[in-house]
PDB file of C-alpha atoms in Angstrom:
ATOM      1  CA  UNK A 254      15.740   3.564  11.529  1.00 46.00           C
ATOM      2  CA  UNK A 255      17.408   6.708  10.774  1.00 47.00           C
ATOM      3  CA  UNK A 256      18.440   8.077   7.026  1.00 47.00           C
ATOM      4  CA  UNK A 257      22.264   8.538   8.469  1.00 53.00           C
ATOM      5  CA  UNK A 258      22.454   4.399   8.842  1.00 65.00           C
ATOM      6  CA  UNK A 259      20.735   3.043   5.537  1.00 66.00           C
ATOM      7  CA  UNK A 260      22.506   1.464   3.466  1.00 87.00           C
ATOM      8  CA  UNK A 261      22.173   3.625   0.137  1.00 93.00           C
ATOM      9  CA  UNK A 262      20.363   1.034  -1.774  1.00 96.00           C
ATOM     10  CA  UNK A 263      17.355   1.643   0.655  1.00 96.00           C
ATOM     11  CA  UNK A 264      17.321   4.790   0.459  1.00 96.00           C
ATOM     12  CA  UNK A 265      14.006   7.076  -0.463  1.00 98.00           C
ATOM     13  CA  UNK A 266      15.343  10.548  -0.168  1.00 96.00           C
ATOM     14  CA  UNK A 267      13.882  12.938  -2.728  1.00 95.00           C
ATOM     15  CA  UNK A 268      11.178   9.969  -4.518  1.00 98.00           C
ATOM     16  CA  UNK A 269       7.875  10.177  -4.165  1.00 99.00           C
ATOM     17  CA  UNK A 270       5.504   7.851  -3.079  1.00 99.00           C
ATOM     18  CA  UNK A 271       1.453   7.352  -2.880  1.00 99.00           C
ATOM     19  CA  UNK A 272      -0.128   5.326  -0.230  1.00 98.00           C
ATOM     20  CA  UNK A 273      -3.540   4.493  -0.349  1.00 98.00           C
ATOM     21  CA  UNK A 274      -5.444   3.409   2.819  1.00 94.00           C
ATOM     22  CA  UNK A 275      -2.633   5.554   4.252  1.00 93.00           C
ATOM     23  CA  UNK A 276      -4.889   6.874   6.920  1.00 92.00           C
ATOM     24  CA  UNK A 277      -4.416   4.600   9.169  1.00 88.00           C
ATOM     25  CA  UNK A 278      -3.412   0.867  10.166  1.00 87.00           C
ATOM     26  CA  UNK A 279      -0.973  -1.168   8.178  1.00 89.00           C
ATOM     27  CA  UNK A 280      -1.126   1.982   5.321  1.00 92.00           C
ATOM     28  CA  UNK A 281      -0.038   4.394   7.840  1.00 93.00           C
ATOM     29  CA  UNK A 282       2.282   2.314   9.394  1.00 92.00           C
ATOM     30  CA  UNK A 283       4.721   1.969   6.095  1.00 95.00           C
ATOM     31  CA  UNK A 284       3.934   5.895   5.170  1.00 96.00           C
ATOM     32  CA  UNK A 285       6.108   6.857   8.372  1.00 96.00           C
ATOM     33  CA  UNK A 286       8.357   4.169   7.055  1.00 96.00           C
ATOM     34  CA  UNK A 287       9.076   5.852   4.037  1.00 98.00           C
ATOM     35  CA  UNK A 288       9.235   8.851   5.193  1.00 98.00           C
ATOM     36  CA  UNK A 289      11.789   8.084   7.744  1.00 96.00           C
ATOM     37  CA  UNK A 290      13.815   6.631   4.535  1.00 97.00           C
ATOM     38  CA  UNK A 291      13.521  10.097   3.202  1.00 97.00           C
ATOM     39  CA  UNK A 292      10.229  10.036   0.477  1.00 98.00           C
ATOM     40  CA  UNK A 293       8.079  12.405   0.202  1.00 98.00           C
ATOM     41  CA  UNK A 294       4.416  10.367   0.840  1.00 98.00           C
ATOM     42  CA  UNK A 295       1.107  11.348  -0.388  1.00 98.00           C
ATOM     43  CA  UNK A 296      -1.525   9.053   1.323  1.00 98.00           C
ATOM     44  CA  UNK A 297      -5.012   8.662  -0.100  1.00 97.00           C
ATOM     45  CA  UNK A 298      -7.924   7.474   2.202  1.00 96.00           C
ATOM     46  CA  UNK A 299     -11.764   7.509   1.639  1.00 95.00           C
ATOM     47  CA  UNK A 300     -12.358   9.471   5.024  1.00 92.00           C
ATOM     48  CA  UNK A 301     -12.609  13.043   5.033  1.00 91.00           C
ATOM     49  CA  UNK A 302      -9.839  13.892   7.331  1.00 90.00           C
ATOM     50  CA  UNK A 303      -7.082  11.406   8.365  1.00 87.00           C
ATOM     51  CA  UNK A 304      -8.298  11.734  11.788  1.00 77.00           C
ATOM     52  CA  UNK A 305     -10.820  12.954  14.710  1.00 70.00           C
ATOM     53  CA  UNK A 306      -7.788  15.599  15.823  1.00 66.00           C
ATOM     54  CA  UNK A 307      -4.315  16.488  16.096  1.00 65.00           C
ATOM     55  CA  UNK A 308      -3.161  14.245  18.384  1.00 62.00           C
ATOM     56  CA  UNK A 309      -3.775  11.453  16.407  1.00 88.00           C
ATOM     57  CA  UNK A 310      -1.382   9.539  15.275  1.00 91.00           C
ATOM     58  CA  UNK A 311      -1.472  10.435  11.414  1.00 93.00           C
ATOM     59  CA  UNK A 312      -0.913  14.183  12.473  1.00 92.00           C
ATOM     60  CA  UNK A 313       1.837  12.908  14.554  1.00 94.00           C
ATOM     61  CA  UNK A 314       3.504  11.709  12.304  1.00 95.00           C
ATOM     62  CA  UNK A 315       2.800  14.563   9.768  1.00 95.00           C
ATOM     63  CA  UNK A 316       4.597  16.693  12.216  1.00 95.00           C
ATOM     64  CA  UNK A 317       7.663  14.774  12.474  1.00 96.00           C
ATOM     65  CA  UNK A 318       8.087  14.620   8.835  1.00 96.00           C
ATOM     66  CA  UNK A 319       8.393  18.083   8.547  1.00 96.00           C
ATOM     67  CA  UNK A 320      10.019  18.780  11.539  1.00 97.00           C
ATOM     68  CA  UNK A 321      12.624  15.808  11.799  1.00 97.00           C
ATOM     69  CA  UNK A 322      12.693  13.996   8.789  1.00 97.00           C
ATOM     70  CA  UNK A 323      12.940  17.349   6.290  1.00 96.00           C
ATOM     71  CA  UNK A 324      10.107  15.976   4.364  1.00 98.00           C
ATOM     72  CA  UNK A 325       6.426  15.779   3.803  1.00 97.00           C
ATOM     73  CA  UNK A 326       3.155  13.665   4.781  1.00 98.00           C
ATOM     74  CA  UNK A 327       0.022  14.926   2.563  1.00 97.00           C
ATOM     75  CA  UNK A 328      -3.247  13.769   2.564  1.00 97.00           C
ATOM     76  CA  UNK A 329      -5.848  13.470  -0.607  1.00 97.00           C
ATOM     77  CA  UNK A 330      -9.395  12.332   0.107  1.00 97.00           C
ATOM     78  CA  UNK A 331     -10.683   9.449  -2.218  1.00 97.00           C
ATOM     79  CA  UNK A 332     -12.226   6.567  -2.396  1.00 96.00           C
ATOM     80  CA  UNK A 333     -10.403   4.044  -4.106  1.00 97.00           C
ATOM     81  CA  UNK A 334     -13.208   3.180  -6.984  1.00 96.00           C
ATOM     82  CA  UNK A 335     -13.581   7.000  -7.820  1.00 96.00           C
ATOM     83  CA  UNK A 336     -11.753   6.475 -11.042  1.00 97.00           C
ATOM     84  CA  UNK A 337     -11.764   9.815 -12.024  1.00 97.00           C
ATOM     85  CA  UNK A 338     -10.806  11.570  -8.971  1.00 97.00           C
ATOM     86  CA  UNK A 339      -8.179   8.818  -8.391  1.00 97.00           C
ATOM     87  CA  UNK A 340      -6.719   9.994 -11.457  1.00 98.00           C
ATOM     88  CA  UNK A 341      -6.875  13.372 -11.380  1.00 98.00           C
ATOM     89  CA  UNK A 342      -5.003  13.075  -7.471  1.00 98.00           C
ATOM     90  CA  UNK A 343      -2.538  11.144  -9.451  1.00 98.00           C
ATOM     91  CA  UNK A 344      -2.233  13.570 -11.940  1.00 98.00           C
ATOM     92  CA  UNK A 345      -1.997  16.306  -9.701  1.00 98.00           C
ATOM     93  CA  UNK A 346       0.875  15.125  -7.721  1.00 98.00           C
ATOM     94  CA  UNK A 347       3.367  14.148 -10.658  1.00 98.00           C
ATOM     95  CA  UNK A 348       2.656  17.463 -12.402  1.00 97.00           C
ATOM     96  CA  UNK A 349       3.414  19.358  -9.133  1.00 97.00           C
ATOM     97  CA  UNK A 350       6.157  17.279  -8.229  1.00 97.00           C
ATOM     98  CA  UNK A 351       7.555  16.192 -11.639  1.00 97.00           C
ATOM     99  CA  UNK A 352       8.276  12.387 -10.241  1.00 98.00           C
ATOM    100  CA  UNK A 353       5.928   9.625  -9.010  1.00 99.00           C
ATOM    101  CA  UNK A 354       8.609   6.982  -8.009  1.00 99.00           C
ATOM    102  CA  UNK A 355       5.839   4.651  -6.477  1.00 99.00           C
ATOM    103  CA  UNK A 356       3.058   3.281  -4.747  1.00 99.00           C
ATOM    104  CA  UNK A 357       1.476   0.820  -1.654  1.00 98.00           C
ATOM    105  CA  UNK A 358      -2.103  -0.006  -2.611  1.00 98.00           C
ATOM    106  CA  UNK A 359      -2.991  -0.369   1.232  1.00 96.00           C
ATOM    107  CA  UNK A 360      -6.839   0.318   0.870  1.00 96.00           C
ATOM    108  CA  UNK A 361      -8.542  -2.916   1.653  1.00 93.00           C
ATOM    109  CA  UNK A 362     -12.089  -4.367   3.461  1.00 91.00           C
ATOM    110  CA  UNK A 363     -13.357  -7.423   4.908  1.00 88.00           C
ATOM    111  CA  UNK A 364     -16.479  -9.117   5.171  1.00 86.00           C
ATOM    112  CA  UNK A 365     -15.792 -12.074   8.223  1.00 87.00           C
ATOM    113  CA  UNK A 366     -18.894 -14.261   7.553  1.00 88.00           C
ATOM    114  CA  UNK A 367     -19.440 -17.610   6.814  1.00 91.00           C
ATOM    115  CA  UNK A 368     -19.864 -18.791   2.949  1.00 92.00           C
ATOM    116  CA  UNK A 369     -23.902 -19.776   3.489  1.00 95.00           C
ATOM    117  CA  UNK A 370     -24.756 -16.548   4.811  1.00 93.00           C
ATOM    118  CA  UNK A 371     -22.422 -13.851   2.387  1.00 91.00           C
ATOM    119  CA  UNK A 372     -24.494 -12.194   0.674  1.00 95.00           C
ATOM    120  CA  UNK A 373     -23.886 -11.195  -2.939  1.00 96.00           C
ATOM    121  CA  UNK A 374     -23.754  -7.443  -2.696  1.00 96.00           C
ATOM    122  CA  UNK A 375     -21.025  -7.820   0.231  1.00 95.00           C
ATOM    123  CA  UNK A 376     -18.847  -9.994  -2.067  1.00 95.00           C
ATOM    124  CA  UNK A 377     -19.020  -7.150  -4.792  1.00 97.00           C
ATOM    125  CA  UNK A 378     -18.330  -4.463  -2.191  1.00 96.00           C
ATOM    126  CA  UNK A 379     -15.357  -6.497  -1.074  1.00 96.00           C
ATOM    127  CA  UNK A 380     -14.140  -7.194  -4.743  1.00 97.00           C
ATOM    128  CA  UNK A 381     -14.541  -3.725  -5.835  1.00 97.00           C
ATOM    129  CA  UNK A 382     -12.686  -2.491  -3.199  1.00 97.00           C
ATOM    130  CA  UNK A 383      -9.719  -5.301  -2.771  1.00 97.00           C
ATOM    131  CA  UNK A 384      -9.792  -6.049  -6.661  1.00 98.00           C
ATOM    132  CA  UNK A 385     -10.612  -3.439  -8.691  1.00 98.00           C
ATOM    133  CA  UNK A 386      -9.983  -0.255  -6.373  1.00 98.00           C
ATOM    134  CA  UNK A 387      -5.972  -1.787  -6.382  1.00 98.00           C
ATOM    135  CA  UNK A 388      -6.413  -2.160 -10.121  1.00 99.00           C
ATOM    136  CA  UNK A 389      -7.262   1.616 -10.593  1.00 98.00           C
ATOM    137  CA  UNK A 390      -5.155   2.730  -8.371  1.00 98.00           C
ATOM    138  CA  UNK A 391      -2.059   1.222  -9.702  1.00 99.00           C
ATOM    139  CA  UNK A 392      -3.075   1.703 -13.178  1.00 98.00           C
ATOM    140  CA  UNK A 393      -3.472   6.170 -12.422  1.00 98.00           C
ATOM    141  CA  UNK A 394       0.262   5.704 -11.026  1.00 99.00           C
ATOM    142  CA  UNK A 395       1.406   3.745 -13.703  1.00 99.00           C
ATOM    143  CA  UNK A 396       0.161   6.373 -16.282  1.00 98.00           C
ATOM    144  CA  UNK A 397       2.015   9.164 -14.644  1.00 98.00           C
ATOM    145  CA  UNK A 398       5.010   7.210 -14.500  1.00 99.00           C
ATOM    146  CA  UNK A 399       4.613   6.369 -17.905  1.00 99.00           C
ATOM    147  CA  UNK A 400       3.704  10.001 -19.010  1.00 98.00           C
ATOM    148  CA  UNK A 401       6.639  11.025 -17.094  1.00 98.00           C
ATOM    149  CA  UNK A 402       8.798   8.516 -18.494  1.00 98.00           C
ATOM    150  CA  UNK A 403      10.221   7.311 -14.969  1.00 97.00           C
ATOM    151  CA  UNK A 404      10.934   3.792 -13.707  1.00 98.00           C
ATOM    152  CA  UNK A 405       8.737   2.799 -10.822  1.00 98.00           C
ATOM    153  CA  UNK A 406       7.935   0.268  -8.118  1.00 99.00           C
ATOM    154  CA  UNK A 407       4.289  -0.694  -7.216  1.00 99.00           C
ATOM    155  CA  UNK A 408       3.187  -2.712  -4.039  1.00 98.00           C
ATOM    156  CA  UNK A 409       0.117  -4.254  -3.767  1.00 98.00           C
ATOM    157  CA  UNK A 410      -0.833  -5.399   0.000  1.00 95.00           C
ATOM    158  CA  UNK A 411      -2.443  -8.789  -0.367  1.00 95.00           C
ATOM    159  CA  UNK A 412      -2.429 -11.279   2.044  1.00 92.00           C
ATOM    160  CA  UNK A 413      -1.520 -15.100   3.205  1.00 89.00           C
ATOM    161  CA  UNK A 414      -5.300 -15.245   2.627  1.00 86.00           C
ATOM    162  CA  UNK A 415      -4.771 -15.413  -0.705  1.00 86.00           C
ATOM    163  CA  UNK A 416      -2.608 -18.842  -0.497  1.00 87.00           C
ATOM    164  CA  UNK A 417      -4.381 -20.563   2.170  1.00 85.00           C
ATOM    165  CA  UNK A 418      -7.657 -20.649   3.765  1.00 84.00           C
ATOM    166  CA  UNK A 419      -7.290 -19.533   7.607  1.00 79.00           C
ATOM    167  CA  UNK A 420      -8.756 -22.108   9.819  1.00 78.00           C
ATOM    168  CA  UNK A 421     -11.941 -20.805  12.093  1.00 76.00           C
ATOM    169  CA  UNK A 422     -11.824 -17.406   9.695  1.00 80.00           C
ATOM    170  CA  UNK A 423     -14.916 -17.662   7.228  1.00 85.00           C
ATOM    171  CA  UNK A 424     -14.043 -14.601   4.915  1.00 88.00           C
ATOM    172  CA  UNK A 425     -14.494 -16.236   1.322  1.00 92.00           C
ATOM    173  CA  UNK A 426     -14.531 -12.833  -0.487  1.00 92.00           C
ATOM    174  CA  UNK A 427     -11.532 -11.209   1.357  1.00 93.00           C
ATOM    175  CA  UNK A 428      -9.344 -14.870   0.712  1.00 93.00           C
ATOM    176  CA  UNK A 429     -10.462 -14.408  -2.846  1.00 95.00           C
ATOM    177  CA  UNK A 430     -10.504 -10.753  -3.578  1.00 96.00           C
ATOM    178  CA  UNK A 431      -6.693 -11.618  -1.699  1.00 96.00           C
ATOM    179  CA  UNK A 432      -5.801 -14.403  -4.589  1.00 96.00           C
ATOM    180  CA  UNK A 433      -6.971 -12.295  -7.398  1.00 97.00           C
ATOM    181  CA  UNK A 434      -4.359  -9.460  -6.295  1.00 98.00           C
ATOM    182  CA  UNK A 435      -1.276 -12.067  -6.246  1.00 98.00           C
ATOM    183  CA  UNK A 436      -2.167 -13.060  -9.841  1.00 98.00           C
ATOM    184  CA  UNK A 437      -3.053  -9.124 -11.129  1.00 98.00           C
ATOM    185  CA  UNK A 438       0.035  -8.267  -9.463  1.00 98.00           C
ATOM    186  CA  UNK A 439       1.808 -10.542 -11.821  1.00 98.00           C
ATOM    187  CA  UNK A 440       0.199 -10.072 -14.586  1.00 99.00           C
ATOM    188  CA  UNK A 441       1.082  -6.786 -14.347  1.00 99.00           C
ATOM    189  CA  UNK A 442       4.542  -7.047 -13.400  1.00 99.00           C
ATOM    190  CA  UNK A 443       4.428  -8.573 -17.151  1.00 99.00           C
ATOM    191  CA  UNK A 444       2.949  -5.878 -18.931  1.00 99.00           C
ATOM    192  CA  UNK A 445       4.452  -3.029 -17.640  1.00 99.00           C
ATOM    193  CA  UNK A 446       8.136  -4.305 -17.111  1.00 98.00           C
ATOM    194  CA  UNK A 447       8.544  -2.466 -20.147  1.00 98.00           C
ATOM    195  CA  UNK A 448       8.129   0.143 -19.052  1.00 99.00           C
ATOM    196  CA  UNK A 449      10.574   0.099 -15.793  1.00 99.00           C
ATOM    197  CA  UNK A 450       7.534  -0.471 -13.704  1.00 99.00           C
ATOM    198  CA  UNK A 451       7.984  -2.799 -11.179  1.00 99.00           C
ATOM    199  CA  UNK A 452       4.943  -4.546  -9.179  1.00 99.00           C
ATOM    200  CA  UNK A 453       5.064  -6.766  -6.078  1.00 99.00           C
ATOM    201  CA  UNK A 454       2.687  -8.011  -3.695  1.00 98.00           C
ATOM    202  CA  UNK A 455       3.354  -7.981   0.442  1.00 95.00           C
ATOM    203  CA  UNK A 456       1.598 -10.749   2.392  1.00 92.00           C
ATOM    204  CA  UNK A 457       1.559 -10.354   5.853  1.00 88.00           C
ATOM    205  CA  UNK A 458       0.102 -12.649   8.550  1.00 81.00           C
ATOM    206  CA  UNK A 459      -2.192 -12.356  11.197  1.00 67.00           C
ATOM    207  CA  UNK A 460      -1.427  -8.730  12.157  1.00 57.00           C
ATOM    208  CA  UNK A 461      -3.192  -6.139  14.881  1.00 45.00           C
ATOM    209  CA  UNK A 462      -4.649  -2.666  13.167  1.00 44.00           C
ATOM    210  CA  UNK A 463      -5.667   0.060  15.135  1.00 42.00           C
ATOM    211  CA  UNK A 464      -9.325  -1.252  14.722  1.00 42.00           C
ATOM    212  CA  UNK A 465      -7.954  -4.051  16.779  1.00 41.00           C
ATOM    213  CA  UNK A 466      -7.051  -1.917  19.478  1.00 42.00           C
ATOM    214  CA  UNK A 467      -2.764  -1.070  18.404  1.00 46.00           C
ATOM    215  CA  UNK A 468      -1.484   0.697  15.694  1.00 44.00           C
ATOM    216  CA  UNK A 469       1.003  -1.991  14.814  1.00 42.00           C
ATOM    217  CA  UNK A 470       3.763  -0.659  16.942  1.00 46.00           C
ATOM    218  CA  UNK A 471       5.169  -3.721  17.507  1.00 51.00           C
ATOM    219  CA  UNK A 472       5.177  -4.977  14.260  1.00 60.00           C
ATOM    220  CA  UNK A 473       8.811  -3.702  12.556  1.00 68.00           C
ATOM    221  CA  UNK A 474       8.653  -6.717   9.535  1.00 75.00           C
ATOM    222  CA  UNK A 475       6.142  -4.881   7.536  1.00 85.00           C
ATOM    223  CA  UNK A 476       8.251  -1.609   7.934  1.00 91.00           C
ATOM    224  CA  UNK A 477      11.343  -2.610   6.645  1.00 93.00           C
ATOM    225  CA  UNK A 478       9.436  -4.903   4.041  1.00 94.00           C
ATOM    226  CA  UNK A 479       7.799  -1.388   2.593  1.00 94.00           C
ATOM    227  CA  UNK A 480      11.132   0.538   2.011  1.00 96.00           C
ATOM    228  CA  UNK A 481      12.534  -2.449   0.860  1.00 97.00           C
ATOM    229  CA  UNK A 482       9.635  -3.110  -2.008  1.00 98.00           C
ATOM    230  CA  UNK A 483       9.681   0.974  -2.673  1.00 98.00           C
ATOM    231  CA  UNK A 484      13.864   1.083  -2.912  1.00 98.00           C
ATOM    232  CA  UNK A 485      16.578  -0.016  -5.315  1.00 97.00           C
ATOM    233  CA  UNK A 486      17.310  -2.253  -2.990  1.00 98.00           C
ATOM    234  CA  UNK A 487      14.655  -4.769  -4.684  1.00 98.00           C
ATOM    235  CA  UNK A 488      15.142  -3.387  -8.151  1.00 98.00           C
ATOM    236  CA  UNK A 489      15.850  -7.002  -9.594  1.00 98.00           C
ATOM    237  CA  UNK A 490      12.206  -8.423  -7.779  1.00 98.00           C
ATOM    238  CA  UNK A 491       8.657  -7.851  -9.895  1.00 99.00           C
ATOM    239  CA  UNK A 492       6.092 -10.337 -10.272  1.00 98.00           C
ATOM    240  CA  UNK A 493       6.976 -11.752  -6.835  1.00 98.00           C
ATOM    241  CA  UNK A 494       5.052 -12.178  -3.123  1.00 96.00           C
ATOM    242  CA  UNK A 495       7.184 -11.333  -0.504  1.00 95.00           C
ATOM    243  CA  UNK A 496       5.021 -13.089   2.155  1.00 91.00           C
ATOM    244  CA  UNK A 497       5.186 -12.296   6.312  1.00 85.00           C
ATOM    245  CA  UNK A 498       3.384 -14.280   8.133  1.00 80.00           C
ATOM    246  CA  UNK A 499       5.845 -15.597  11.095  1.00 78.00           C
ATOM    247  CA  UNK A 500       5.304 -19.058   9.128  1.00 80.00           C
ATOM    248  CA  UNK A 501       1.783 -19.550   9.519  1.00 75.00           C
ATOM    249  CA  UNK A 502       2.052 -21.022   5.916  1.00 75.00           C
ATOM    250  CA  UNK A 503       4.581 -23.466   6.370  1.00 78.00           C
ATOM    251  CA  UNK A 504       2.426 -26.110   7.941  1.00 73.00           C
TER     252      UNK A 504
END
């Protein structure tokens, strides 16, 4: 996908957009896609650096931003339930770049282990993570965007988790913490269409991370489903799961 062939309704040139989880793995993965739709992408990850070196694969990319793509990858270090460093990164950005056009809420965890033996304090690390980390997150966007008096798009990444339960996968507070994001991604989608906000959800299926030994190279769906969610070319979609799961679902 190159700038020269999109149609103009998808593209990103001069917006910029926040990624959290953007380090690596699905996050990552729709950062290059944006930039190679022409945003700008800031991506915020709890680790300290986005990676070991520079060869890896976030610096790679960083790279060809700025050398092919005439744009920028930047990285901010956070953890996603740092409220007030989440919003002062937020902050930061829209007063240096005067826009904040939107966001993928990426960051995510998982707990795979069987109802009998979860323990409480993994649920709430799960929750607070998946649940309320995406709340905050959106919520610091949504106030620049509001300060700044700009329309916006917001993408949660939830999961087919939250619709079904996957058979022979025992994760009860990732399929929840899942389910709660589909409803606080409408809810809002409500609120804040006032505003010119707009807030969707992207389910995808079973897919491989980098943790799972590819970086999702072979996986274009979720690409094109990010610049999609981020451009104009959805600007009549909010409160809505655009679900891609290769129709694990259907049966």
């Amino acid at each position: 996908m190159t700038r020269s062939h999109l149609l103009p309704e998808f593209s990103l040139k001069d917006k910029v957009i926040i990624v959290s989880g953007g380090a690596r793995g699905l996050g990552l993965v729709q950062a290059e896609a944006l930039l190679e739709a022409g945003a700008t992408v800031h991506c915020i990850d709890r680790l300290p650096s986005p990676a070991a070196d520079h060869d890896s694969a976030f610096y790679k990319i960083s790279e060809r931003a700025c050398r092919e793509l005439d744009t920028r990858l930047t990285y901010h270090q956070s953890d996603v339930r740092n409220v007030h460093q989440l919003n002062s990164i937020m902050e930061q950005i829209a007063s240096v770049t005067k826009r904040l056009d939107g966001l993928i809420a990426a960051a995510g965890i998982n707990h795979e282990t069987s109802a009998l033996d979860h323990t409480a304090e993994e649920m709430d690390q799960v929750m607070s993570t998946n649940v309320t980390g995406a709340f905050v997150t959106a919520q610091a966007a949504a106030r620049q965007m509001v300060r700044l008096k700009q329309k916006g798009s917001i993408c949660f990444i939830a999961s087919m988790s939250g619709t079904i339960a996957n058979r022979g996968l025992s994760a009860p507070a990732y399929n929840a913490s899942k389910a709660a994001v589909l409803q606080l991604c409408r809810s809002l989608a409500a609120e804040w269409g006032q505003y010119g906000i707009r807030v969707n959800t992207l389910s995808p299926g079973y897919i491989m991370t980098r943790m799972l030994q590819t970086l999702l190279k072979d996986f274009p769906e979720y690409r094109g489903a990010a610049v999609f969610l981020l451009s104009d070319a959805s600007s009549f979609m909010t409160g809505s799961d655009l679900r891609i799961d290769g129709g694990h679902a259907a049966w």
